[in-house]
Short mmCIF file of C-alpha atoms in Angstrom, two decimals:
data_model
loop_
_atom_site.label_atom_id
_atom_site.label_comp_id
_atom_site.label_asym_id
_atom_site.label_seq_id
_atom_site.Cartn_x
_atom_site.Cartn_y
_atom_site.Cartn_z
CA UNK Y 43 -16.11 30.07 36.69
CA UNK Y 44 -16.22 27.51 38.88
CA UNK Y 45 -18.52 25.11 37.05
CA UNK Y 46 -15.71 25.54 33.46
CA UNK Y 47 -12.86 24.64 35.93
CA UNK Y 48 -14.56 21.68 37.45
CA UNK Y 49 -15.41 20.32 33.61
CA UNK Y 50 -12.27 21.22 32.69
CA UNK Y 51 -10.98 19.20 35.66
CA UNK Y 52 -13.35 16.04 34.74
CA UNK Y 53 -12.34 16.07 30.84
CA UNK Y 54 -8.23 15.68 31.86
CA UNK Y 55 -9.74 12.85 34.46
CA UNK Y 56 -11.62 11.80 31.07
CA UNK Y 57 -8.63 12.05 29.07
CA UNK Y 58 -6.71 10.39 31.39
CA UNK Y 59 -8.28 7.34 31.88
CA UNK Y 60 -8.55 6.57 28.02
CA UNK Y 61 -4.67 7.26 27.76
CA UNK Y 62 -4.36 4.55 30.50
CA UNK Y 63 -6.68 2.06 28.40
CA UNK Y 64 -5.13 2.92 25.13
CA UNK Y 65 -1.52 2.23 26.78
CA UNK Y 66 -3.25 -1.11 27.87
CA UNK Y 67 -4.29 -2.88 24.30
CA UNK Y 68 -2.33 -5.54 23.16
CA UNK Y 69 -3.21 -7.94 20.39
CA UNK Y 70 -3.44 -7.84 16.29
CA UNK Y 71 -6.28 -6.20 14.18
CA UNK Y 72 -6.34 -5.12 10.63
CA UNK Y 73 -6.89 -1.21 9.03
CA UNK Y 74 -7.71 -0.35 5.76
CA UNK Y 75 -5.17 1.97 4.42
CA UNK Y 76 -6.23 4.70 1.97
CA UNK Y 77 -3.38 5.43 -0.90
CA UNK Y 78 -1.75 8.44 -0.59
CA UNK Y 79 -0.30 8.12 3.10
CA UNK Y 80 2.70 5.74 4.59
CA UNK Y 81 2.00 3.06 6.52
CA UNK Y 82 4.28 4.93 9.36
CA UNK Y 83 1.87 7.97 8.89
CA UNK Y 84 -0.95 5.86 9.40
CA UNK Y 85 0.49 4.60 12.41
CA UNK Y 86 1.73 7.88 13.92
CA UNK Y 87 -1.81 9.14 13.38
CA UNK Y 88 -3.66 6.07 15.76
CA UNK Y 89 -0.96 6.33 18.00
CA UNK Y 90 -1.66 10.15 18.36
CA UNK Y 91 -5.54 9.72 18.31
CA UNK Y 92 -6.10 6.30 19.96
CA UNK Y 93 -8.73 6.99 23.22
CA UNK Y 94 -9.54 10.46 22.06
CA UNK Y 95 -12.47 9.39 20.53
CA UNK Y 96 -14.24 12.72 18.48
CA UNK Y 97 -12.15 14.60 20.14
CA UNK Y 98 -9.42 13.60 17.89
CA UNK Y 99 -7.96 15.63 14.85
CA UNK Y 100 -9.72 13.87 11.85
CA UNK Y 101 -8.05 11.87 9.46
CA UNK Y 102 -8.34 14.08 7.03
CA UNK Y 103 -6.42 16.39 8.24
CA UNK Y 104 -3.55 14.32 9.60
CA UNK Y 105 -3.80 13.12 5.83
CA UNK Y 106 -2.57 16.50 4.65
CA UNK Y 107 -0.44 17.27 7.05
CA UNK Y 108 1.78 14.20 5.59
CA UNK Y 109 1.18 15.35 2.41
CA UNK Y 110 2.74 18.50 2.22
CA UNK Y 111 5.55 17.15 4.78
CA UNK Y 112 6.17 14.29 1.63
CA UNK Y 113 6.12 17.20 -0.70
CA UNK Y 114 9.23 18.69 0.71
CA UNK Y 115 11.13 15.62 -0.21
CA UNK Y 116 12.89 15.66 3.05
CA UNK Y 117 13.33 12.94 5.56
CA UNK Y 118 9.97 13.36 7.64
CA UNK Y 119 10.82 13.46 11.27
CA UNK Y 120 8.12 12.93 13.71
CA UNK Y 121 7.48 14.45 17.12
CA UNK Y 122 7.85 12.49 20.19
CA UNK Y 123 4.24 10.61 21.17
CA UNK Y 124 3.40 11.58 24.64
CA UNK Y 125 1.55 8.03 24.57
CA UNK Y 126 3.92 5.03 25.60
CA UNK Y 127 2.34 2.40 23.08
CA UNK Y 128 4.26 -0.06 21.07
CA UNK Y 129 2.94 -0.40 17.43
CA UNK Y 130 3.95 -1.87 14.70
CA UNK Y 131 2.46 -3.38 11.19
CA UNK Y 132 3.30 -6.64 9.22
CA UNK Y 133 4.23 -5.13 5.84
CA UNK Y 134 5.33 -2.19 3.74
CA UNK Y 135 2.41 -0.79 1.47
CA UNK Y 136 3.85 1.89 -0.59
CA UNK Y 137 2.24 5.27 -0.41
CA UNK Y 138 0.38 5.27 -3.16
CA UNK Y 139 -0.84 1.61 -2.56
CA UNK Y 140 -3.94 0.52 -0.20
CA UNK Y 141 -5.83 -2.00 1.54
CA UNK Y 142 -4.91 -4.10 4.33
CA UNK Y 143 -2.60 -3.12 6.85
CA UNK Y 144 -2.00 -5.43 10.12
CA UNK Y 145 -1.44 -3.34 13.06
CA UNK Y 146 0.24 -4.89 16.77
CA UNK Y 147 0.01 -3.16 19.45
CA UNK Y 148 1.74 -3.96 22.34
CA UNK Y 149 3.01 -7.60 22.77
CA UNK Y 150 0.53 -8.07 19.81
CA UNK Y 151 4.13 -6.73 17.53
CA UNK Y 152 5.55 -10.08 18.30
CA UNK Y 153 3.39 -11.86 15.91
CA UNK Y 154 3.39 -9.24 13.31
CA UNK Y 155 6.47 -11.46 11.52
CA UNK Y 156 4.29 -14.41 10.57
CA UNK Y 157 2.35 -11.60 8.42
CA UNK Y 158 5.75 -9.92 6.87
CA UNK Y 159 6.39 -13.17 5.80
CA UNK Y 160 3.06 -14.51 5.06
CA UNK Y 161 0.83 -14.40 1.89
CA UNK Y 162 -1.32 -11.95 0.93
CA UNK Y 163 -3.62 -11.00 -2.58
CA UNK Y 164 -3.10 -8.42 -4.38
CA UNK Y 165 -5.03 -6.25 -7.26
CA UNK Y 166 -2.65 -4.59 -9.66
CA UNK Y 167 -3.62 -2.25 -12.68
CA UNK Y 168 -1.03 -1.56 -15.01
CA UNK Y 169 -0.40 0.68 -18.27
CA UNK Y 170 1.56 -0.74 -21.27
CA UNK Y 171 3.70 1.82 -23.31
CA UNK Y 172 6.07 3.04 -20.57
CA UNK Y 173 8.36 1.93 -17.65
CA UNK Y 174 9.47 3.95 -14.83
CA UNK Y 175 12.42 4.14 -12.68
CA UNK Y 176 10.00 3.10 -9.44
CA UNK Y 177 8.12 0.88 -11.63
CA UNK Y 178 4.49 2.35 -11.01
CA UNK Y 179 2.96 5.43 -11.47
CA UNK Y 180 5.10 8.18 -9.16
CA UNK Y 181 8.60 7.75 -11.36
CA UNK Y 182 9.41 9.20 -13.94
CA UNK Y 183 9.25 7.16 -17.51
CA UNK Y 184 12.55 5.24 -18.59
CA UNK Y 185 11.90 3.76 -21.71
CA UNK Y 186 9.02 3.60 -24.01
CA UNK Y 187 8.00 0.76 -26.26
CA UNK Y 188 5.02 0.46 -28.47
CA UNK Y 189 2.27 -1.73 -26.71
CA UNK Y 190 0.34 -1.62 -30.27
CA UNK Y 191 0.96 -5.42 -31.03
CA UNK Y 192 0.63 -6.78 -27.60
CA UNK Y 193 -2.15 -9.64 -27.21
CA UNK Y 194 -3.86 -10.83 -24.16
CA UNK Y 195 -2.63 -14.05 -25.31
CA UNK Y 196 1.00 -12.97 -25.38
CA UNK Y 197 0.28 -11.53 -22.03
CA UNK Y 198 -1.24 -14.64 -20.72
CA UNK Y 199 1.88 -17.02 -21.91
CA UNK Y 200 4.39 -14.84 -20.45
CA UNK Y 201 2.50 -15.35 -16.83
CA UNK Y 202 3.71 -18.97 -15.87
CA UNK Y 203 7.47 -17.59 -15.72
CA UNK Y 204 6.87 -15.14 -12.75
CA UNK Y 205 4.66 -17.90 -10.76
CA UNK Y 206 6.41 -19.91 -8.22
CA UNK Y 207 10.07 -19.56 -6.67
CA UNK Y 208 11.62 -16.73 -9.02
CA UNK Y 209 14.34 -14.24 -8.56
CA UNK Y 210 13.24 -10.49 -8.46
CA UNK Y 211 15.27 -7.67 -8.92
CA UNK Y 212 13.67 -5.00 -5.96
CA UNK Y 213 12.61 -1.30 -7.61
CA UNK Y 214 15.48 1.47 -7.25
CA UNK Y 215 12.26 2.99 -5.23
CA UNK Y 216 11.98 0.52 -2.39
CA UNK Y 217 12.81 0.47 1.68
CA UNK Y 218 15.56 -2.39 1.33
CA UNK Y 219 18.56 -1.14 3.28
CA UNK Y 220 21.81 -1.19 1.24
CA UNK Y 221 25.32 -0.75 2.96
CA UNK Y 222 22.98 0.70 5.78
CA UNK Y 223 21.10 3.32 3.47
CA UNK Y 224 17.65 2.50 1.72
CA UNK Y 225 17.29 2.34 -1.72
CA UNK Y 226 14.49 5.80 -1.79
CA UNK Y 227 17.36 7.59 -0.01
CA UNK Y 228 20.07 6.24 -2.37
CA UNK Y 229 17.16 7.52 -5.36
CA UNK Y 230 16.34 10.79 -3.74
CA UNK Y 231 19.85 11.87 -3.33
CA UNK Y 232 19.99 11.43 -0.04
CA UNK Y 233 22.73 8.24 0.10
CA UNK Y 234 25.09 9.95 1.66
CA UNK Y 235 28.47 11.60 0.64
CA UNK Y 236 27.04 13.53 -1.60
CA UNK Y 237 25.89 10.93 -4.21
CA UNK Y 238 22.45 11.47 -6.01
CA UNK Y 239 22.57 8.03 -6.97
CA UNK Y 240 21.75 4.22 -5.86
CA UNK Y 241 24.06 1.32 -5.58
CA UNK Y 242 25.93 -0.03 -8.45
CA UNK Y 243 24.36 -3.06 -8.15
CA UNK Y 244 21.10 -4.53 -6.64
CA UNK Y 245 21.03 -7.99 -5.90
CA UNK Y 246 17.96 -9.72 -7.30
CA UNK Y 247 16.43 -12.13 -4.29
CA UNK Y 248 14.27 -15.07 -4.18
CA UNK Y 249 10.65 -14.83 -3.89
CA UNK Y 250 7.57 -16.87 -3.92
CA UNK Y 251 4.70 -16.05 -6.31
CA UNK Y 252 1.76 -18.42 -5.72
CA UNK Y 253 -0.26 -17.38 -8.76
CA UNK Y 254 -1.29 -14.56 -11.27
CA UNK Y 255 -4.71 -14.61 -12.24
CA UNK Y 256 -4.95 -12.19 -15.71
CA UNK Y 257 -8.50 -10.55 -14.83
CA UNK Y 258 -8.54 -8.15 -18.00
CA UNK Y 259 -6.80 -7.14 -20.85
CA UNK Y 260 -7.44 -3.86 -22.83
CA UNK Y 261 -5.40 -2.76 -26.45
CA UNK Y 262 -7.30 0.21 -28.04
CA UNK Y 263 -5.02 -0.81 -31.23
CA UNK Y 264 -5.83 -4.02 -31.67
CA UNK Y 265 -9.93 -3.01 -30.48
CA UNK Y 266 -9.18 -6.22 -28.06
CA UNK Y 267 -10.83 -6.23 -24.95
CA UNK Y 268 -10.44 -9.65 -22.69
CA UNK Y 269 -11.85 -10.46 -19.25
CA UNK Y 270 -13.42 -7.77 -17.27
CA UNK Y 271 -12.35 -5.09 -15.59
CA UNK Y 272 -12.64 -5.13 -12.03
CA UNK Y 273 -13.75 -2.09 -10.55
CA UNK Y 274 -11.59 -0.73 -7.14
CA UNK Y 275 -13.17 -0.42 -3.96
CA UNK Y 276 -15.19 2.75 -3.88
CA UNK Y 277 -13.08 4.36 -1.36
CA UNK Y 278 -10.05 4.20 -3.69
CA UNK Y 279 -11.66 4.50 -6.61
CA UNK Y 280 -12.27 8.28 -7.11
CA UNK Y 281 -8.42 9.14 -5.60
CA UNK Y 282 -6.92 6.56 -8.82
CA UNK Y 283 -9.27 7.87 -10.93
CA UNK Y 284 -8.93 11.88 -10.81
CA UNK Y 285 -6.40 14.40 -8.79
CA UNK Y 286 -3.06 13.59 -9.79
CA UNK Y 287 -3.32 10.68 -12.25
CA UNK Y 288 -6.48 12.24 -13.99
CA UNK Y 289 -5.36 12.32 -17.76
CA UNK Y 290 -6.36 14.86 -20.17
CA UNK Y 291 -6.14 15.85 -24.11
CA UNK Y 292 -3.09 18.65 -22.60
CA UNK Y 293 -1.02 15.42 -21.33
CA UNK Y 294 1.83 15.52 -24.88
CA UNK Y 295 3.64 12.67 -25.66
CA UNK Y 296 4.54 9.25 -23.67
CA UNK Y 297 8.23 10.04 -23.62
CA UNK Y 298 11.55 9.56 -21.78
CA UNK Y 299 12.04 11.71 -18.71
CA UNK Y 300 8.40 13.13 -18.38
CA UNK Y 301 6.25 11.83 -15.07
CA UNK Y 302 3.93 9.09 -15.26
CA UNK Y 303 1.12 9.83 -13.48
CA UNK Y 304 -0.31 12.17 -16.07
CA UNK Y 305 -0.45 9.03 -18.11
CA UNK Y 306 -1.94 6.15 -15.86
CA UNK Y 307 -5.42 6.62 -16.95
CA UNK Y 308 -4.60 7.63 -20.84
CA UNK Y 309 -7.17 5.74 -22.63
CA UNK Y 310 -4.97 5.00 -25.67
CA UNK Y 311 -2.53 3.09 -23.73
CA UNK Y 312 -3.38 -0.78 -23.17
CA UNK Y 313 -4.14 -1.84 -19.90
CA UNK Y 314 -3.86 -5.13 -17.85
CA UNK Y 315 -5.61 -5.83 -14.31
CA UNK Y 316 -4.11 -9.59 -12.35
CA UNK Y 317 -4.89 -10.37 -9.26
CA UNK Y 318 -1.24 -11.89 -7.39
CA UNK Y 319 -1.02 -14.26 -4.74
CA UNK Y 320 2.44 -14.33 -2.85
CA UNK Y 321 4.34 -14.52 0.32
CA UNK Y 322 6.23 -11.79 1.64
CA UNK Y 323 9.16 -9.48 0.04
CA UNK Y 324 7.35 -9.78 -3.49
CA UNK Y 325 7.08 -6.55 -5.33
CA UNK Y 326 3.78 -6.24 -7.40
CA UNK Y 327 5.21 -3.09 -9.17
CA UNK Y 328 8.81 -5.66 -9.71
CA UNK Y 329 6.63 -8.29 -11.51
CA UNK Y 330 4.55 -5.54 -13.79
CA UNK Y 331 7.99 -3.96 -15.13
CA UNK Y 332 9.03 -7.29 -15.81
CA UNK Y 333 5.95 -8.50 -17.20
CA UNK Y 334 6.10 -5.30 -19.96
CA UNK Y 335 9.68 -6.41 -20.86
CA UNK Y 336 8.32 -10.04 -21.44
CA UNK Y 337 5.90 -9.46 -24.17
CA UNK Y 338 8.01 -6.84 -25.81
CA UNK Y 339 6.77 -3.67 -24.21
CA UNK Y 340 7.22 -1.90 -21.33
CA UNK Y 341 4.40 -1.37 -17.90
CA UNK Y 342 3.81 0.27 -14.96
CA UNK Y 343 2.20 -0.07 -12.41
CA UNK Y 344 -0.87 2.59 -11.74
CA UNK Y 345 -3.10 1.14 -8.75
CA UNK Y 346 -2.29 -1.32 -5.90
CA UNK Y 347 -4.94 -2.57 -3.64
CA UNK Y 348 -3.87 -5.35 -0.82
CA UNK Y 349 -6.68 -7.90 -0.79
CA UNK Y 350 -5.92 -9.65 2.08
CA UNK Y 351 -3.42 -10.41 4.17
CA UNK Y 352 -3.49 -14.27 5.78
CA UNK Y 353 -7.01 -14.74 6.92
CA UNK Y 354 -8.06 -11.00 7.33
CA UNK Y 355 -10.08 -10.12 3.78
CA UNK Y 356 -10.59 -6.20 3.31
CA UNK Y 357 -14.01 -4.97 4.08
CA UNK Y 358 -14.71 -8.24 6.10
CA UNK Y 359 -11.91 -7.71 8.77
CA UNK Y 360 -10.71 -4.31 8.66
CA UNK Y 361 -11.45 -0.69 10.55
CA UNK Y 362 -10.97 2.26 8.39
CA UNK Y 363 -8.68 4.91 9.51
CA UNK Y 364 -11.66 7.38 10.98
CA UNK Y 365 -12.43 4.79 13.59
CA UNK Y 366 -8.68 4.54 15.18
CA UNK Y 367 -9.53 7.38 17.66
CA UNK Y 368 -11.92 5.26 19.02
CA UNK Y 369 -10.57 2.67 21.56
CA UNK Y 370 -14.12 0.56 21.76
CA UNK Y 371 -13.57 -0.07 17.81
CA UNK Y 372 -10.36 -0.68 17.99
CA UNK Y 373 -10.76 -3.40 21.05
CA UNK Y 374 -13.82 -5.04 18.93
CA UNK Y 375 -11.61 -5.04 15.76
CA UNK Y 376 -8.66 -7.07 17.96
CA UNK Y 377 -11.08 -9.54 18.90
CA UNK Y 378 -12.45 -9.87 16.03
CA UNK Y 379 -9.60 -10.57 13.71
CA UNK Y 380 -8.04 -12.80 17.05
CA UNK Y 381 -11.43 -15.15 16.20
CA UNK Y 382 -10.81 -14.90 12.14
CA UNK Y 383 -7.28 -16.02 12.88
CA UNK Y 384 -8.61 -18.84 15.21
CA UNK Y 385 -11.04 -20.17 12.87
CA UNK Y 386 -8.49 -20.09 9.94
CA UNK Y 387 -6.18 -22.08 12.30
CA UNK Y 388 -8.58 -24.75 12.68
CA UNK Y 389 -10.02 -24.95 9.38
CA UNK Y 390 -6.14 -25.04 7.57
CA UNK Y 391 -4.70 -23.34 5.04
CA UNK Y 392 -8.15 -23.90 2.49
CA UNK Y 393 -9.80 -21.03 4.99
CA UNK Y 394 -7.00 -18.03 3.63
CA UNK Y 395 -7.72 -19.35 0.12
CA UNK Y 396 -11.91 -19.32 0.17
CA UNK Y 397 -11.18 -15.47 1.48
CA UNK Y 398 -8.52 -14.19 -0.99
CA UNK Y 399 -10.75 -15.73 -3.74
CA UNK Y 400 -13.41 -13.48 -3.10
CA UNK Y 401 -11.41 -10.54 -5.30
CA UNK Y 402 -11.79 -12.56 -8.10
CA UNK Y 403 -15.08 -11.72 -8.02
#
């Protein structure tokens, strides 16, 4: 009796002293995010778990815990963290979207707007035949245009007008605030006074695109394969691949109204895979939808994977999501990406572009 109570005693001591370190970190490190969970969700869940080591809830079930709260369609609204840490990240990935996510914690949040604004690579898969209303895979399909004659040459010529300073029109499915709502809310019927539906008019803003790199081009109609595939990270791989966007024989027709995902790995529809370079505010998904109505067509996008995000390369500089319970990791990730951002200080601007160029390959 005695002996429980006195390990019961030490493991609150235990607990106790890793909440005071955990309340202690400050400084920048990167994550990767899996798709299929916010970036807030991600956060709540190392905010929750941070110092608890194994004792924490795993990831995986955090993970679908947010999943059937997103389900609902509701507003998700999050319990009060006992833990007294400010976090915060330097850019949106959609849910559905993964790969680097830069985390500050404590007076480490003050440099997270250098990375909001900052570049960062991209790799984008997209389907020709079909555009949605949230311009990748999760909307529903808008309009539908044969891909049948589209080239990876007509592809390839309609780049050059989306690279450099362009004006983008944001996706009806985006976090924007508009006369204080944001757009999802405006799209989910949840804009207020009763309205299902967004603003009349969306104000298409300036953005920089540093370059699109056309890795491979795919038309089953034209038997025209060009470039090469490259294959997604193996921890996103399998999630893109089957669940919800696996596509059988049973899927019908491409057609108005119906939901994409049962299409974004249909094998008769042409496919495109770019990697994008860009600063901040640029929406991947924006450039595929306009990239379809270039060539005569229409695209969405089906996969997003962030690259990198200034210096800090996926795989090379970022913790995955099972190691956020443990505060050791987490310290040695801070320092770490604190030297990768110190040696890509000294070295200029060239060190960002030797890491970003290592998707290409």
């Amino acid at each position: 009796m005695l002996r429980a109570a006195a390990a019961e005693v030490a493991a609150q001591q235990a607990t106790a002293r890793l909440a005071g370190a955990a309340a202690s970190l400050s400084g920048i490190f990167a994550v990767d995010k899996p798709p299929g969970i916010s970036c807030t969700g991600v956060l709540d869940y190392f905010k929750r778990n941070v110092g608890r080591g194994a004792a924490g809830v795993p990831f995986a079930e955090h993970f679908e815990r947010e999943r059937d709260l997103r389900r609902t369609g509701e507003k998700i609204r999050r319990r009060r963290c006992s833990l007294a840490l400010r976090v915060g990240h330097g850019g949106t990935l959609d849910v559905e979207a993964a790969g680097v996510l830069v985390v500050g914690i404590g007076r480490g949040c003050k440099l997270l707007g250098g990375y909001l604004a900052g570049g960062k690579a991209y790799l984008a898969t997209a389907r020709l035949g079909a555009a949605t209303d949230s311009c990748d895979a999760e909307g529903r399909i808008v309009s539908v245009a044969s891909a049948a004659a589209v080239t990876g040459a007509a592809l390839q010529a309609a780049i050059p007008r989306f690279v450099g300073r362009i004006q983008q029109r944001p996706p009806l499915y985006s976090a924007i605030k508009v006369d204080g709502k944001r757009l999802y809310e405006y799209a989910r019927g949840r804009g207020g006074s009763g309205g299902a539906s967004a603003p009349p008019a969306i104000e298409p803003r300036w953005v920089d695109v540093g370059s699109i790199k056309l890795l491979c081009f795919e038309n089953p109609a034209l038997a025209q394969c060009v470039g090469r595939r490259v294959a997604l990270p193996a921890q996103y791989a399998d999630y893109y691949a089957g669940g919800r966007y696996r596509w059988s024989a049973g899927a019908g027709e491409v057609r108005v109204g119906a939901p994409m995902a049962p299409f974004a790995n249909c094998p008769h529809l042409p496919h495109f895979q770019m990697l994008v370079r860009c600063g901040g505010g640029v929406y991947v998904r924006s450039l595929v939808h306009d990239l379809g109505a270039a060539v005569g067509s229409a695209a969405a996008m089906v996969s997003l994977v962030r690259m990198s995000q200034g210096p800090l390369l996926l795989g090379r500089d970022t913790v995955g999501v099972d190691d956020l319970p443990h505060i050791d990791r987490v310290v040695e990730a801070m320092r770490h990406a604190n030297a990768t951002i110190e040696r890509a200080a000294s070295h200029g601007p060239s060190t960002t572009a030797t890491a970003t160029a290592t998707a290409d390959s």
